Backbone as JSON, one array per atom type, in Angstrom:
{
  "sequence": "MNSRNPLVTVGLLVASLGVALPATAQVYLLPAAPEKGVGIEVSHPEFKEFDVTAPTSVTFLSGRMPLNARWSVFADVPFAYAKVKGGVLDSDGNSVLGNPMLGVEYRPVAGWTVDGGVRAPLTTADSESFADVIGFLSDPQRGEAFLEDVVPVSVSTTYHRSLTPEFGLRARGGVTSAIYTGDDDEVGTETFLDYGVFGSYHRGIARFGAGMSGRWMATADEGDFSDNSMHQLGLTADALVAGVRPGLSLRVPVNSTYRDVLSSSLGVYVQVPLR",
  "N": [[18.3, 13.76, -18.53], [17.73, 12.06, -14.87], [16.03, 9.62, -13.12], [18.39, 8.42, -10.87], [19.11, 8.3, -8.58], [18.78, 7.75, -4.64], [18.41, 10.25, -3.78], [17.35, 11.88, -5.82], [14.3, 11.36, -5.35], [13.68, 13.14, -3.46], [13.77, 16.05, -4.23], [11.67, 15.75, -6.26], [9.03, 17.11, -6.02], [10.41, 19.75, -7.01], [12.18, 19.03, -9.3], [9.98, 18.61, -10.94], [9.05, 20.26, -12.69], [11.02, 21.3, -14.26], [13.12, 21.36, -16.79], [15.9, 22.42, -17.08], [17.33, 25.72, -17.44], [17.87, 29.59, -18.6], [20.68, 30.62, -19.85], [22.5, 32.6, -18.84], [24.39, 36.14, -19.42], [24.07, 37.07, -16.49], [23.3, 36.76, -13.66], [19.55, 36.19, -11.58], [19.15, 36.66, -9.35], [21.77, 38.54, -7.71], [24.15, 41.63, -7.89], [24.5, 43.48, -10.64], [27.28, 42.06, -12.68], [30.0, 43.6, -13.83], [30.82, 45.15, -16.48], [33.24, 44.06, -18.01], [35.14, 42.12, -16.38], [36.22, 39.64, -13.59], [34.28, 36.74, -12.13], [33.48, 34.79, -8.87], [31.1, 32.65, -7.06], [29.94, 30.93, -4.46], [27.39, 29.07, -2.63], [26.28, 28.08, 0.18], [22.85, 25.63, 0.64], [21.25, 24.55, 3.0], [18.66, 22.02, 4.14], [15.42, 20.79, 4.36], [14.57, 18.07, 4.63], [16.86, 16.36, 5.18], [19.75, 16.49, 6.01], [23.57, 18.23, 5.69], [26.62, 18.55, 4.91], [28.99, 21.47, 6.19], [31.08, 22.03, 4.65], [29.77, 21.55, 2.16], [28.39, 23.24, -1.08], [27.75, 24.62, -3.45], [29.16, 26.91, -6.49], [30.08, 28.36, -8.64], [32.67, 30.19, -11.57], [32.53, 32.89, -13.51], [32.31, 35.02, -16.62], [33.3, 38.01, -17.92], [33.92, 39.21, -20.7], [34.38, 42.39, -22.65], [33.35, 42.57, -26.56], [33.61, 44.84, -28.08], [31.71, 48.32, -27.92], [28.63, 47.35, -28.17], [28.81, 44.07, -27.89], [29.37, 41.7, -25.41], [31.28, 38.85, -24.72], [30.11, 35.56, -22.16], [30.86, 33.87, -19.41], [30.7, 30.28, -17.87], [31.54, 28.65, -14.62], [30.22, 25.7, -13.4], [30.46, 23.95, -10.75], [29.4, 21.5, -8.41], [29.95, 19.99, -4.18], [29.13, 17.7, -2.39], [27.99, 16.86, 0.7], [26.63, 14.05, 3.19], [24.86, 14.19, 5.86], [23.25, 11.25, 8.02], [20.16, 8.78, 6.72], [19.09, 7.51, 3.77], [20.99, 8.72, 1.63], [23.61, 8.98, 3.5], [26.56, 9.38, 3.78], [30.79, 10.12, 2.64], [32.19, 12.87, 0.69], [30.98, 14.45, -1.79], [32.07, 15.38, -5.82], [30.97, 16.61, -8.19], [32.45, 18.34, -11.6], [29.97, 20.37, -13.18], [28.05, 21.66, -15.97], [29.14, 23.68, -18.56], [28.8, 26.81, -19.28], [28.42, 29.0, -22.1], [28.41, 32.13, -23.65], [26.85, 35.33, -25.52], [26.36, 39.05, -25.51], [24.61, 41.42, -26.72], [23.52, 44.81, -26.31], [21.86, 47.05, -27.67], [20.35, 49.71, -26.81], [21.05, 52.17, -24.99], [20.26, 51.3, -21.88], [19.56, 48.86, -22.77], [20.11, 45.28, -23.05], [20.59, 42.28, -24.2], [20.58, 38.63, -24.12], [22.15, 35.34, -25.47], [22.53, 31.8, -24.36], [24.41, 28.98, -24.81], [24.66, 25.8, -22.83], [27.54, 23.08, -22.64], [26.9, 19.83, -22.51], [28.45, 19.11, -20.21], [28.95, 18.06, -18.49], [30.0, 16.05, -15.41], [28.61, 13.87, -13.32], [27.92, 11.19, -13.11], [25.61, 7.53, -12.28], [26.41, 7.28, -9.86], [26.76, 10.01, -8.32], [25.38, 12.3, -6.51], [26.22, 14.73, -5.16], [25.68, 16.42, -7.69], [22.77, 16.71, -7.72], [22.15, 18.34, -5.09], [23.23, 20.2, -6.5], [21.36, 21.7, -8.14], [18.44, 21.41, -6.78], [19.58, 23.56, -4.99], [19.44, 25.6, -5.9], [17.0, 26.49, -8.33], [16.96, 27.8, -10.85], [18.98, 27.83, -11.4], [20.13, 25.38, -12.17], [19.79, 23.68, -14.83], [23.01, 23.47, -15.06], [23.61, 21.21, -13.66], [22.46, 18.87, -14.83], [22.15, 16.21, -16.48], [21.92, 14.73, -19.81], [21.01, 16.99, -21.6], [19.97, 19.9, -23.56], [19.88, 23.08, -22.81], [18.85, 25.95, -24.14], [18.8, 29.42, -24.62], [17.32, 32.74, -24.22], [17.89, 35.93, -23.25], [15.79, 38.96, -22.34], [16.83, 42.61, -20.51], [16.09, 44.66, -18.83], [17.56, 48.26, -17.36], [17.67, 50.46, -15.12], [18.32, 53.56, -13.85], [17.19, 54.87, -11.02], [17.64, 57.49, -9.74], [20.93, 58.71, -8.61], [21.73, 57.11, -6.99], [20.29, 54.99, -6.77], [19.48, 51.7, -7.86], [17.5, 49.83, -10.71], [16.61, 47.06, -11.54], [15.42, 44.65, -14.57], [13.89, 41.55, -15.52], [13.54, 38.77, -18.33], [12.85, 35.76, -20.33], [13.58, 32.94, -22.31], [13.34, 29.84, -22.51], [15.01, 26.61, -24.57], [14.75, 23.1, -23.76], [16.49, 21.14, -24.81], [16.73, 17.51, -24.9], [19.24, 15.13, -24.94], [18.96, 12.11, -24.67], [17.83, 8.54, -23.54], [15.19, 8.12, -23.78], [12.18, 7.87, -24.6], [10.26, 9.22, -24.0], [10.65, 11.74, -23.34], [11.14, 15.52, -24.89], [11.27, 18.79, -25.64], [11.58, 20.86, -23.55], [10.38, 23.9, -23.03], [10.7, 27.06, -21.32], [10.02, 29.98, -18.96], [11.06, 32.34, -17.59], [12.02, 35.15, -15.5], [12.43, 38.28, -12.66], [12.8, 40.75, -10.82], [14.61, 43.31, -10.17], [16.71, 44.9, -7.55], [18.92, 47.64, -6.18], [21.18, 49.45, -4.63], [23.24, 51.67, -3.94], [25.09, 53.6, -1.29], [28.67, 54.75, -1.02], [30.96, 52.74, 0.5], [29.41, 50.82, 0.11], [26.94, 48.4, -0.7], [23.38, 46.96, -1.5], [21.01, 44.55, -2.41], [17.37, 43.0, -3.64], [15.39, 41.19, -4.41], [13.7, 39.63, -6.53], [12.67, 36.44, -7.78], [11.73, 34.07, -10.74], [10.17, 31.22, -12.22], [8.85, 29.77, -14.79], [7.22, 27.21, -16.42], [5.85, 26.25, -19.41], [5.72, 24.32, -21.16], [3.72, 22.7, -19.69], [1.6, 20.25, -19.45], [-0.38, 19.86, -17.38], [-1.64, 20.85, -14.73], [-2.06, 23.96, -12.84], [-0.65, 27.96, -13.12], [0.26, 28.23, -10.86], [1.07, 25.36, -10.11], [2.48, 25.15, -11.23], [5.27, 26.68, -10.87], [7.83, 28.78, -9.86], [9.82, 29.96, -7.19], [12.32, 31.96, -6.1], [13.49, 34.89, -3.46], [15.51, 37.35, -3.28], [18.55, 38.88, -1.05], [21.13, 40.85, -1.29], [24.71, 42.12, -0.09], [27.42, 43.67, -0.32], [30.84, 45.55, -0.6], [33.08, 47.71, -1.72], [36.22, 46.81, -2.26], [39.41, 47.46, -1.95], [39.5, 48.11, -4.76], [37.99, 45.26, -5.49], [35.04, 43.49, -4.85], [33.13, 41.97, -2.51], [31.14, 39.8, -0.73], [27.95, 38.61, 0.3], [24.88, 36.48, -0.16], [21.57, 35.91, 0.15], [19.95, 33.86, -0.35], [15.75, 32.74, -0.69], [13.01, 30.49, -0.58], [10.18, 31.21, -2.2], [7.36, 29.55, -2.77], [5.15, 27.14, -1.58], [5.53, 23.9, -1.96], [8.55, 23.64, -3.12], [9.35, 25.05, -0.44], [9.3, 23.02, 0.96], [11.01, 21.38, 0.81], [13.73, 22.72, 0.41], [15.54, 25.11, 2.71], [16.78, 27.2, 3.06], [19.64, 29.6, 0.79], [22.61, 30.09, 1.61], [25.48, 32.58, 0.67], [28.43, 33.67, -0.66], [30.46, 36.17, -2.49], [32.44, 36.98, -4.7], [33.44, 40.22, -6.68], [35.12, 41.06, -9.58], [37.0, 43.56, -11.28], [37.73, 44.22, -14.77], [40.93, 45.78, -16.03]],
  "CA": [[17.4, 14.02, -17.34], [17.16, 10.26, -15.06], [15.56, 9.35, -11.25], [18.33, 7.44, -10.79], [19.4, 7.41, -7.08], [18.02, 8.25, -4.17], [18.22, 11.71, -3.62], [15.89, 12.7, -6.88], [13.47, 11.8, -5.13], [13.75, 14.48, -2.27], [13.62, 16.75, -4.62], [11.16, 15.99, -7.49], [8.3, 18.02, -6.24], [11.28, 20.66, -7.83], [12.52, 18.49, -10.59], [9.2, 18.22, -12.3], [9.05, 21.55, -13.13], [12.02, 20.9, -16.3], [15.46, 20.24, -16.38], [17.15, 23.23, -17.55], [16.71, 27.61, -17.37], [19.1, 30.07, -19.1], [21.75, 30.56, -20.25], [23.07, 34.3, -18.87], [25.67, 36.49, -17.9], [23.88, 38.53, -15.0], [22.59, 36.39, -12.61], [18.6, 37.38, -11.28], [19.75, 37.58, -7.46], [22.68, 39.1, -7.88], [23.47, 42.3, -7.79], [25.66, 43.7, -11.79], [28.99, 42.4, -12.67], [30.67, 44.56, -14.2], [30.79, 44.64, -18.08], [34.59, 43.17, -18.23], [35.31, 41.15, -15.2], [35.83, 38.24, -13.28], [33.85, 36.73, -10.21], [32.77, 33.3, -7.85], [30.43, 32.79, -6.42], [29.95, 30.17, -3.22], [26.19, 29.47, -1.95], [25.52, 26.33, 1.07], [22.67, 25.4, 0.83], [20.65, 24.1, 3.68], [18.12, 21.6, 3.4], [14.31, 20.08, 5.89], [14.85, 16.73, 5.07], [18.69, 15.87, 5.25], [21.82, 17.53, 6.84], [24.52, 18.39, 4.7], [27.76, 19.48, 6.47], [29.72, 22.77, 6.56], [31.82, 21.89, 3.02], [28.93, 21.08, 0.76], [28.45, 24.5, -1.49], [28.06, 24.74, -5.36], [30.25, 27.54, -6.91], [30.52, 28.65, -10.21], [33.27, 30.81, -11.58], [32.0, 33.06, -13.92], [33.1, 36.07, -16.2], [32.41, 38.78, -19.14], [34.25, 39.92, -21.28], [33.17, 42.87, -24.1], [34.9, 42.46, -28.05], [33.64, 46.14, -28.82], [30.19, 48.76, -27.42], [27.83, 46.65, -28.05], [28.74, 42.72, -28.21], [30.33, 41.22, -25.28], [30.82, 37.51, -24.23], [30.87, 35.93, -21.19], [31.2, 31.95, -19.51], [30.46, 30.36, -15.9], [31.85, 26.49, -14.94], [29.11, 25.76, -12.07], [31.07, 23.21, -9.72], [29.44, 21.78, -6.63], [30.07, 19.44, -3.71], [28.23, 17.53, -1.33], [28.38, 15.25, 2.13], [25.44, 14.53, 3.76], [24.61, 13.07, 6.83], [22.71, 10.49, 7.63], [19.52, 8.89, 6.27], [19.69, 6.61, 2.23], [22.77, 9.09, 1.28], [24.74, 8.68, 4.42], [28.32, 9.34, 3.19], [32.01, 10.8, 2.07], [31.9, 13.77, 0.11], [31.36, 14.09, -4.28], [32.31, 16.59, -5.9], [30.61, 17.38, -9.8], [32.12, 19.63, -12.07], [28.68, 21.23, -14.34], [28.05, 21.87, -17.04], [29.8, 25.52, -18.48], [27.96, 27.41, -20.36], [29.15, 29.72, -23.09], [26.97, 32.88, -24.99], [26.53, 36.22, -26.49], [25.16, 39.9, -24.81], [24.3, 42.46, -27.73], [23.27, 45.6, -26.0], [21.2, 48.01, -29.22], [20.14, 50.9, -27.0], [20.76, 52.46, -23.83], [19.94, 50.85, -20.56], [18.68, 47.61, -22.54], [20.88, 43.55, -22.96], [20.01, 40.69, -25.08], [21.72, 38.35, -24.55], [22.06, 34.24, -25.63], [23.65, 31.06, -24.15], [24.04, 26.89, -24.38], [25.18, 25.52, -22.11], [28.19, 22.08, -22.88], [26.81, 18.29, -21.7], [29.54, 17.53, -20.42], [28.89, 17.04, -16.05], [30.4, 14.75, -14.48], [27.43, 13.4, -12.97], [26.49, 9.93, -13.45], [24.78, 6.68, -11.99], [26.44, 6.8, -8.41], [27.05, 10.99, -7.43], [24.97, 13.48, -5.45], [26.27, 16.56, -5.83], [24.93, 16.8, -8.81], [21.79, 17.03, -7.46], [22.0, 19.89, -4.45], [23.45, 21.2, -6.93], [20.27, 21.08, -9.45], [17.51, 22.25, -6.28], [19.81, 25.27, -4.52], [18.62, 27.71, -6.63], [16.44, 25.73, -9.7], [16.73, 29.24, -11.33], [20.63, 27.44, -12.84], [19.55, 23.83, -12.36], [20.35, 23.02, -15.78], [24.29, 23.57, -14.36], [24.2, 20.29, -13.21], [21.6, 17.73, -15.46], [22.52, 15.33, -17.82], [21.4, 14.63, -21.39], [20.08, 18.7, -21.87], [21.27, 21.33, -24.09], [19.41, 24.84, -22.52], [19.4, 27.49, -25.08], [18.37, 30.31, -24.21], [17.38, 34.17, -24.91], [17.05, 37.31, -22.91], [16.67, 40.36, -22.73], [17.37, 43.26, -19.48], [15.83, 46.47, -18.73], [18.14, 48.07, -15.98], [17.76, 52.07, -14.97], [18.57, 54.76, -12.87], [16.12, 55.59, -10.78], [18.39, 58.64, -8.5], [22.39, 58.49, -8.13], [21.5, 55.97, -4.9], [19.16, 53.72, -6.24], [18.77, 51.14, -9.34], [16.01, 48.93, -11.07], [16.82, 46.04, -12.94], [13.96, 43.47, -14.62], [14.87, 40.39, -16.43], [12.54, 38.64, -18.61], [13.61, 34.79, -20.75], [12.76, 31.94, -23.27], [14.43, 28.67, -22.91], [13.87, 25.85, -25.02], [16.42, 22.58, -23.68], [16.86, 19.38, -25.76], [16.83, 16.49, -24.3], [19.22, 13.96, -25.58], [18.84, 11.01, -23.47], [17.26, 8.01, -24.99], [14.19, 8.31, -22.89], [11.13, 9.09, -25.79], [9.39, 10.04, -23.66], [11.42, 12.7, -22.55], [11.66, 15.55, -25.49], [12.07, 19.43, -25.7], [10.29, 22.18, -23.53], [10.01, 25.65, -22.86], [10.84, 27.6, -19.69], [9.44, 31.62, -19.25], [12.36, 33.54, -16.28], [12.04, 36.06, -15.04], [12.95, 38.14, -12.0], [12.88, 42.15, -11.06], [16.24, 43.4, -8.6], [16.76, 46.42, -7.03], [20.38, 48.05, -5.53], [21.22, 50.96, -3.0], [24.72, 52.5, -3.5], [25.86, 54.31, -0.35], [29.64, 54.73, -0.47], [31.23, 51.56, -0.67], [28.52, 49.61, 0.05], [26.49, 47.96, -1.78], [22.87, 46.35, -0.85], [20.73, 44.68, -3.27], [16.51, 42.57, -2.98], [14.97, 40.93, -5.2], [12.83, 38.4, -6.81], [12.32, 35.31, -9.91], [10.31, 33.63, -10.96], [10.74, 30.54, -13.85], [7.08, 29.79, -14.57], [6.91, 25.3, -17.78], [4.5, 26.53, -20.4], [4.88, 23.26, -21.81], [3.71, 21.5, -19.19], [0.27, 19.35, -19.82], [-0.71, 19.62, -16.53], [-1.92, 22.1, -13.27], [-2.51, 26.24, -13.54], [0.83, 28.83, -11.99], [1.02, 27.75, -9.41], [1.34, 23.79, -9.91], [4.5, 24.82, -12.48], [6.21, 27.59, -11.54], [8.83, 28.43, -8.51], [10.07, 31.49, -7.01], [12.73, 33.29, -4.8], [13.5, 35.79, -3.19], [17.19, 37.04, -2.41], [19.34, 39.98, -0.76], [22.5, 40.45, -1.34], [25.23, 42.94, 0.31], [28.8, 43.98, -0.17], [31.81, 46.58, -0.7], [33.98, 47.42, -2.7], [37.71, 46.82, -0.74], [40.32, 47.58, -2.9], [38.91, 47.83, -6.47], [37.24, 44.02, -5.7], [33.55, 43.33, -4.44], [33.68, 40.61, -1.97], [29.81, 40.5, -0.75], [26.87, 37.88, 0.76], [23.67, 36.79, -0.8], [20.51, 34.8, 0.84], [18.18, 32.99, -1.28], [14.62, 31.83, 0.29], [11.77, 29.84, -1.71], [8.38, 32.14, -2.29], [6.59, 28.84, -3.13], [5.47, 26.28, -0.4], [6.24, 22.76, -2.6], [9.41, 23.92, -2.94], [10.54, 25.61, 1.56], [9.35, 21.9, 1.57], [12.76, 20.59, 0.55], [14.32, 23.79, 1.3], [14.99, 25.96, 2.97], [17.71, 28.71, 2.22], [21.07, 29.31, 0.44], [23.41, 31.65, 2.18], [26.47, 32.23, -0.2], [29.41, 34.66, -0.75], [30.72, 36.29, -3.67], [33.24, 37.8, -5.03], [33.44, 40.32, -8.07], [36.85, 41.65, -9.79], [36.57, 43.93, -12.27], [39.52, 43.9, -14.7], [40.96, 46.76, -16.96]],
  "C": [[16.94, 12.54, -16.51], [17.33, 11.12, -13.19], [16.71, 8.27, -10.79], [19.75, 7.1, -9.1], [18.74, 8.24, -6.52], [17.5, 9.62, -3.42], [17.53, 12.28, -4.68], [15.03, 12.57, -6.02], [12.85, 12.23, -3.52], [13.16, 15.68, -3.01], [11.84, 16.87, -6.18], [9.69, 16.92, -7.42], [8.98, 19.71, -6.87], [11.05, 20.72, -9.17], [11.89, 18.58, -11.43], [8.19, 19.0, -12.71], [10.15, 21.5, -14.71], [13.15, 20.79, -15.91], [16.06, 21.76, -17.09], [16.65, 24.91, -17.82], [17.78, 28.13, -18.14], [20.02, 30.52, -19.04], [22.15, 31.48, -19.77], [24.04, 34.39, -18.54], [25.62, 37.22, -16.99], [22.6, 37.23, -14.18], [21.09, 36.99, -12.26], [19.07, 37.79, -9.89], [20.66, 37.6, -7.87], [22.98, 40.39, -8.03], [25.09, 42.35, -9.73], [27.1, 43.21, -11.59], [28.79, 43.12, -13.58], [31.26, 43.88, -15.94], [32.69, 43.81, -18.05], [35.23, 42.72, -16.86], [35.8, 39.57, -14.31], [35.15, 37.87, -12.18], [33.63, 34.81, -9.82], [32.05, 33.8, -7.04], [30.28, 31.7, -5.59], [28.5, 30.51, -2.74], [26.66, 28.17, -1.57], [24.14, 26.23, 0.86], [21.43, 24.65, 2.43], [18.29, 23.15, 3.27], [16.74, 20.73, 4.68], [14.7, 19.09, 5.08], [15.91, 15.66, 4.82], [19.58, 17.03, 5.56], [22.38, 16.94, 5.47], [25.46, 19.25, 5.17], [28.37, 20.99, 6.07], [30.03, 22.96, 4.79], [31.18, 22.2, 1.96], [27.98, 23.04, 0.36], [28.31, 23.59, -2.95], [28.07, 26.18, -4.96], [30.41, 27.53, -8.93], [31.27, 30.28, -10.52], [32.83, 31.44, -13.14], [33.03, 33.87, -14.6], [32.57, 36.94, -18.05], [34.14, 39.21, -19.43], [34.47, 41.8, -22.69], [35.01, 43.06, -25.52], [34.11, 43.95, -28.74], [32.13, 46.74, -27.68], [29.66, 48.2, -27.38], [27.38, 45.69, -27.76], [30.04, 43.07, -26.81], [30.32, 39.52, -24.91], [31.95, 37.51, -23.1], [30.49, 34.15, -21.07], [31.22, 31.88, -18.57], [30.8, 28.87, -16.64], [30.9, 26.45, -13.2], [30.81, 24.08, -11.41], [30.06, 22.76, -7.86], [29.8, 20.44, -5.54], [30.05, 19.0, -2.56], [28.84, 16.49, 0.06], [27.3, 15.32, 2.63], [25.55, 13.79, 4.83], [23.43, 12.06, 7.13], [21.26, 10.14, 6.45], [19.87, 8.04, 4.99], [21.47, 7.1, 2.52], [23.93, 9.24, 2.66], [26.05, 8.51, 3.91], [29.57, 10.42, 2.5], [31.61, 11.86, 1.4], [31.44, 13.43, -1.09], [31.33, 15.38, -3.9], [31.12, 16.55, -7.18], [31.12, 18.26, -10.49], [31.08, 19.48, -12.83], [28.7, 21.01, -15.36], [28.49, 23.22, -17.95], [28.74, 26.04, -19.26], [28.83, 28.83, -21.35], [27.88, 30.46, -23.89], [27.84, 34.23, -24.87], [25.84, 37.42, -25.66], [25.38, 41.44, -26.06], [23.55, 43.83, -26.64], [23.06, 47.22, -27.55], [21.04, 49.28, -28.74], [20.85, 50.95, -25.54], [19.82, 52.07, -22.59], [18.68, 49.15, -21.3], [20.19, 46.19, -22.95], [20.36, 43.15, -23.06], [21.38, 40.04, -25.05], [21.48, 36.06, -24.38], [22.4, 33.19, -24.96], [23.17, 29.2, -24.3], [25.02, 27.08, -22.99], [25.96, 23.7, -22.74], [27.49, 20.95, -22.04], [27.54, 17.66, -21.88], [30.04, 17.47, -18.84], [29.12, 15.98, -16.22], [30.06, 14.3, -13.54], [27.04, 11.5, -13.2], [25.89, 8.64, -12.13], [25.01, 6.95, -10.07], [26.94, 8.29, -7.24], [25.78, 11.78, -7.42], [25.32, 14.6, -5.8], [25.66, 17.16, -6.85], [23.41, 17.61, -8.72], [21.41, 17.81, -6.03], [22.42, 20.4, -4.9], [21.76, 21.88, -7.39], [18.84, 21.97, -8.02], [19.13, 23.04, -5.22], [19.52, 26.08, -5.03], [18.27, 26.66, -8.43], [16.48, 26.68, -11.04], [18.34, 28.86, -12.7], [20.25, 25.79, -12.89], [20.1, 23.41, -13.05], [22.0, 22.93, -16.07], [24.74, 21.91, -14.32], [23.75, 19.08, -13.83], [22.04, 17.0, -15.82], [21.64, 14.87, -18.74], [20.81, 16.54, -21.36], [20.91, 19.01, -22.35], [20.37, 22.09, -23.98], [19.83, 25.48, -24.27], [18.45, 28.41, -24.99], [18.52, 31.86, -24.45], [17.38, 34.94, -24.07], [17.22, 37.63, -22.85], [16.19, 41.37, -21.13], [17.23, 44.29, -19.39], [16.16, 47.28, -17.76], [18.82, 50.24, -16.28], [18.02, 52.98, -13.91], [17.89, 55.41, -11.73], [16.57, 57.16, -10.11], [19.68, 57.94, -9.03], [22.29, 57.14, -7.34], [21.52, 54.58, -6.08], [19.11, 52.74, -7.76], [18.06, 50.52, -9.73], [16.75, 47.83, -12.69], [15.94, 45.06, -13.56], [13.93, 43.14, -15.84], [13.5, 39.4, -16.93], [13.36, 36.78, -20.35], [13.25, 33.94, -20.62], [14.0, 31.06, -23.14], [14.06, 27.01, -23.02], [14.86, 24.43, -24.72], [15.26, 21.5, -24.26], [17.32, 18.84, -24.95], [17.58, 15.2, -25.59], [19.35, 13.28, -25.19], [18.31, 9.74, -24.51], [16.32, 7.46, -24.27], [12.93, 8.5, -24.17], [10.57, 9.38, -25.78], [8.89, 11.37, -23.14], [11.33, 13.95, -24.23], [11.94, 16.97, -24.89], [11.1, 20.0, -24.4], [10.62, 23.11, -23.66], [9.55, 26.67, -21.79], [10.23, 29.12, -19.63], [10.39, 32.02, -18.38], [11.97, 34.64, -17.28], [12.59, 36.57, -13.38], [13.35, 39.98, -12.22], [14.33, 42.62, -9.73], [16.59, 44.78, -8.68], [18.5, 46.52, -6.19], [20.26, 49.7, -5.21], [22.57, 50.86, -2.89], [24.77, 53.39, -2.24], [27.73, 54.45, 0.17], [30.41, 53.75, -0.89], [30.7, 50.4, -1.05], [27.93, 49.37, -1.1], [24.69, 46.99, -1.42], [21.37, 45.9, -2.22], [19.28, 43.48, -3.02], [15.78, 43.02, -4.79], [14.42, 39.66, -5.72], [12.35, 37.44, -8.24], [11.66, 34.67, -9.79], [11.34, 32.6, -12.24], [9.31, 30.48, -14.15], [7.51, 28.0, -16.63], [6.13, 26.22, -18.07], [4.37, 25.74, -21.12], [4.08, 22.71, -21.02], [2.02, 20.93, -19.01], [-0.94, 19.7, -18.64], [-0.74, 20.55, -15.67], [-2.13, 23.11, -13.77], [-0.95, 26.2, -13.18], [1.16, 28.78, -11.37], [2.1, 26.61, -9.26], [2.98, 24.07, -10.69], [4.84, 25.8, -12.72], [6.36, 27.84, -9.86], [8.84, 29.95, -8.84], [10.47, 32.19, -5.73], [12.91, 34.65, -4.7], [15.28, 36.17, -2.21], [17.61, 38.98, -2.08], [21.14, 40.05, -1.05], [23.47, 41.96, -0.22], [26.73, 42.54, 0.38], [29.37, 45.09, -0.55], [32.84, 46.31, -1.56], [36.04, 48.03, -1.66], [38.65, 47.16, -1.87], [40.92, 47.44, -4.14], [38.57, 46.19, -6.69], [35.98, 43.94, -5.39], [33.25, 42.32, -4.18], [31.96, 41.43, -0.58], [28.82, 39.04, -0.06], [26.06, 37.84, 0.76], [22.48, 35.65, -0.14], [19.68, 35.34, 0.03], [16.78, 32.01, -0.28], [13.82, 31.61, -0.95], [10.89, 30.86, -0.95], [7.45, 30.23, -1.75], [6.49, 27.29, -2.06], [5.48, 24.81, -0.23], [7.72, 23.42, -2.07], [10.35, 24.77, -1.65], [9.83, 24.24, 1.73], [10.06, 20.58, 1.87], [13.33, 22.31, 0.7], [14.34, 24.99, 1.86], [15.54, 27.49, 3.02], [18.92, 28.04, 1.5], [21.35, 30.6, 0.61], [24.89, 32.41, 1.32], [26.98, 34.27, -0.17], [30.28, 34.75, -1.76], [31.86, 37.23, -3.89], [33.71, 38.59, -6.38], [34.72, 41.14, -8.4], [36.47, 41.9, -11.03], [38.1, 44.06, -13.23], [39.39, 45.63, -15.7], [41.55, 46.44, -18.03]]
}
């Protein structure tokens, strides 16, 4: 992690909370992914301190494959494109391939899953890129996907329950150790706690969801919980069409410091179950 271009200064309030978050099979603020399938999520962030063009986007291509009744493997590949209008980074488009993730998921009993994963430090970000900073700021619970010199190793658990035939609830918590691999002797391993709750409602072919997610930098030396945590609210809506689920998502920041940087992230996603 380094502050090697001017856009990083816009996100210092966000970046100061840490450098990595859990690498998990299930995104906190999206509906449950199919047990076997692929998906793509594309989100467009809106910032307060600078303007980005319409094509600016953060993309995650993901997949999950069961090995047997209890074990599955999952992966994702992140990509960010950014074009900034005005300010110090008024420039043509810039794109960055992020750190790919690979993990395993275990279901010990009905209703519970445990997963763990690691992101390989293979990002194409460099001293001239800024799409990686856009990717980090757009969703801090997946910010490690676009950071350099970090290897995050994570373990999470999820409890999911159907309260009625139409309504389901999912609660999730995780721990991440972010291992710094750069040359700065003052930077070391940090520990983060992530958590979230998400409810979904099914009606016919339609599905609606709402939830909140947060993260806390447990190893912060200064500040209280409010200073070292960050939270988002999320809404989703999708429909089953020809065997796939296209949908819309909206994420908005809760903390005032994060709201000073990001207004919202509007996204589209498609989940494709496989036989």
